[in-house]
């Protein structure tokens, strides 16, 4: 028995082996083949993307092709797609030597995740009971991208400390958990969450933080030299920040109701984000001796408003309401970077590389609360009778629900997302702790060297800074001659 | 009296203090709170973004949600949004050490400016006389972005020489002036200017140049070492150039008439810009000894065609007409960088960091002239009877206006925009000259160090060029040993 | 006779002269003026972008402006536009010192090419027999961008080895050949190829490879030091990769049928590309000793799926079918980089800078085959009677064509595109071999220095690495003192 425990300990603490030449290809191949088989069994085009659309049109008296949902949602979909791949990918390039991992692994896990999301979300939300098939259209693609966003948020918490195989495993479970919590929140509780404050950001944030807690590395300081940014990596990160910021109105409006629903969600998000920028800058400047700004805050906290308006964006929160939400989020998120992140690391042992707690988890919770309050405060005088029904979808089983009850269910939804994030993350974290996934040693974290063939930089520098170095070499050479001459003189003397 | 003058002199020439830890947060907080209050009082959703849309639809016999203005303008809006934040922001990253300031301050002032623009433009253009409210929709957001563009253009002229507080003040007044001149040009003179050659580019350009003139720094050469680009900063700037160039058709068509108006504006701008690229390359190549190209020209002058078609893009200028405008603008703008910019700096003491005179002011004036001529030359045979009325909006008070008169009013509009730019800029420049805004000293211009916490680069270089430096260090060490051994030998001898 | 041969040899092997101060401006000016004249003679707005649209609407009983083709295609057009300028441009920035050439020349030839394409495609596809005019709208712009894509693909094969004048010549002929082969394939053979697997990628790929073969440089190893990437240039290239990847669904759906056609093409391409990423990563990891990933594969092979679905994207290939195509393409394309590219260079003497054989030519051929098979396998039970007619456009002269025949014609189309690429490229290559175009010497390939005014980097490094170097200098200085003191001591002794 003692032997066994010792064996276990040895097993877990053995020298890290980052060779993923077997595991990574195997996981990619097996999972992709599984996707093909499952798609073959389950996934079909929906009626708006099938060649039978011409018959559907005639049957349902649709006069024009422009009524196809594609034209309502495709521009927003493409914006969301950019956020997922360029936005999240480049936001994480801020580390001096982890840009390949940031953009590349983001690319990999999003590409896998969206396939798995189409299946999981299909099974839970749109499995046709008669045919046993899942019918997909542009809205399914948006939802798949949304689902992936949750996992990419979680990636932010463990950035630089895990292997791509771990990330794929994390995404597999993340998408699965996401689909379940989404089903509970949106279908069972019938909460509204078009931009995913709860479903995406709160869940994704806590999922990542819980995993990071389980994978805590006490000796992470050994790779401290790699944990900062350099000038150009910060500039690359701003590409991510801006594409996320600019397209967030599309994110929050992509699956809201046609017409005024999408229109209003865009206006609210646009205003909220503008307000966030100003308070982020204010707090960032306050936090430094001479009022200098910190790129970490500008890159991240400016986005908190979009997160916090995910639930309420489609509501009649009114333009000044959106500004207030943004105002508060800029303050809270920036404060988070200054005060809460160090606390989390020291006290709770949560190493949160990108600060997802400040950018997603906290603002997500705020978003859930804002959503619950604004839902509870909704009134027929503001929304109009039909408007209220449309906005909160008070139809079918839920046609007798009051706005107050709705507010309660919104709050319940938020709790569900937190629980799923924390518990799910803890379990998945334990799985990822197994020493078979090829994660890097503490001293090799945040370094692309481990998983990427890096270009040989030496040559470039020889190209670009010869004058100075040549001068140095020249000087050194001269010294050498001098010293050697000394030697010879001395030898002579002796 | 003499004492007073001396006191004034001392006051203005005292040591620069770039500590903005008080002013920047105060300005951000106070202004953002003011925005919230003013939005609360004035801004409401318009009928297409309000939950009452369902009733509006029924009332106005609108059969489908796709008729909501959102679907006509949202894709263009998002393109314009990208131009404002990524386009303008990254275009200005060309300086070797001012990328944070370029992207970051652009982000800050645009975020403030668009809120203030919604109010100012609302008061002047769409204040409902009965309710006293401003009703906003997607077109308002586009107009707010347009208004901000004027201020970002002005930023280009003073890039690297002002503090973020100065930029915010400049934006406050810039947006205010913009709304007034826009009201005069579009409403009173009833000139057409969908893409803003006059309203945005001419005004913004001269506004920035006038400010730069007032803030003239005779000793700017002291920061000459920072005024150039480096290889990667030029590549970053190309991101800005290309997003501006690609999305300019959306800029010029974003608020034109539904249907053929938007369609035609896109075609014209697309062609005009393509033509500009060829002549820019030609002149750039001609200007250098061996025909080498200059990145400054490629980054900037290639965009001049879009500026110059801002007014006429929606007219029947015909495809070859668009090509001619682009042809001329590429030549004139590139020539501007070669000949006029140095002249402006030496003779008129206008230090124009980004060359906004060549990219916005001059092409804007050309655009105004092209607009006036093509308007005056419009005929019923080309436009059709109804087409002419629609294009120039000859309805209501203006239903009897002839195309010739229209041409005259177009020209008058251009003069208004120049006057507002020059006079407004001179006044605002004087305000910005007060020594309370934390602007940098002459030797610290174009340096992010002043307003940003910069990453410690040292480490990076230790990382990336160890082989060479290690070799150096190694050699040095060896020398040391040698020398020391010499010493000891000598000591022995003595 | 011998003299003549010797003279020819001398003529061709004379010292390279890269001065393009005469040729480049002349070509740009003359061609742009020619464009203006030809546009004046031939190009007019089509009925949807003309001010007479208001009459067309009334005449054709179109109830809403939203029926204008502009609203069906503009969002896709803008995405395609981004792919052409940012996507292709930045994808080629991976070389350490050819980013200016990659982005800048891409910009130049695309801007020229799209004008020439509007004319060539207009003459072949949409010349109005009565008026002798070409009427253009948003679909024409998309087609022009597509045509340009073919030439940009070819640029990838010769990247860094040719002058901008050669590129313009290559584009002139490339667009011309493109328009002819497109006419044969789409109109005469009536093959379907909405995303251009055959017409764009196969043709463009082989066109570039054939040119590269003719321009073979046996001594290219002389510029080997410039042929690699550096860390940040690889990151820039990922911007290109991601924008191509994300917007490829728009590329393949931009000109497909309204409604279900565009909708389905998007879904298929989205899925296919996701699948490609996983197998690319798998093979890339397998190819290296410890499973490290290679940026070249991630940057390029991940896109192969989009190429290969160019023909079949609008067909009912079904979601799992799209995944299978992507699965195979990721494998084949990555294998191509590992095995085929070195073979092509050594054995066939084809120097393919960007590996367009693996990214465009091969996947394009696969796409042609996939298209032929899926067309031949189409059935009324899957497509529906009207759906089959709509998808394959079995109307007019082709109303009796069977799907099997269609499959045959698809295959024939692919052969046409290969023949045009290879033969056309060989001829154009011979023209480009004339020693009048200012191409660089073997030792100056892949270097922006030849055609661009480069910023002076020295200063930057003095700025950014003073601490280390200062330390070095300090140490050196100290040594010097030591040595000198030694000297003096010795002198004393003697």
XYZ file of C-alpha atoms in Angstrom, chain A residues 26 95 162 181 213 226 234 242 248 328 338 341 348 416 474:
15
model
C -3.808 10.631 -32.264
C 3.365 37.546 -24.003
C -0.692 23.704 -20.696
C -25.773 24.450 -18.593
C -6.543 26.397 -9.477
C 8.939 34.936 -20.032
C 1.584 44.426 -26.943
C -9.949 46.168 -31.082
C -19.042 43.079 -29.719
C -19.095 50.635 -13.640
C -4.760 46.043 -9.812
C -5.577 39.341 -9.451
C -6.396 31.398 -3.517
C -26.250 27.646 -12.524
C 36.219 45.036 -32.756
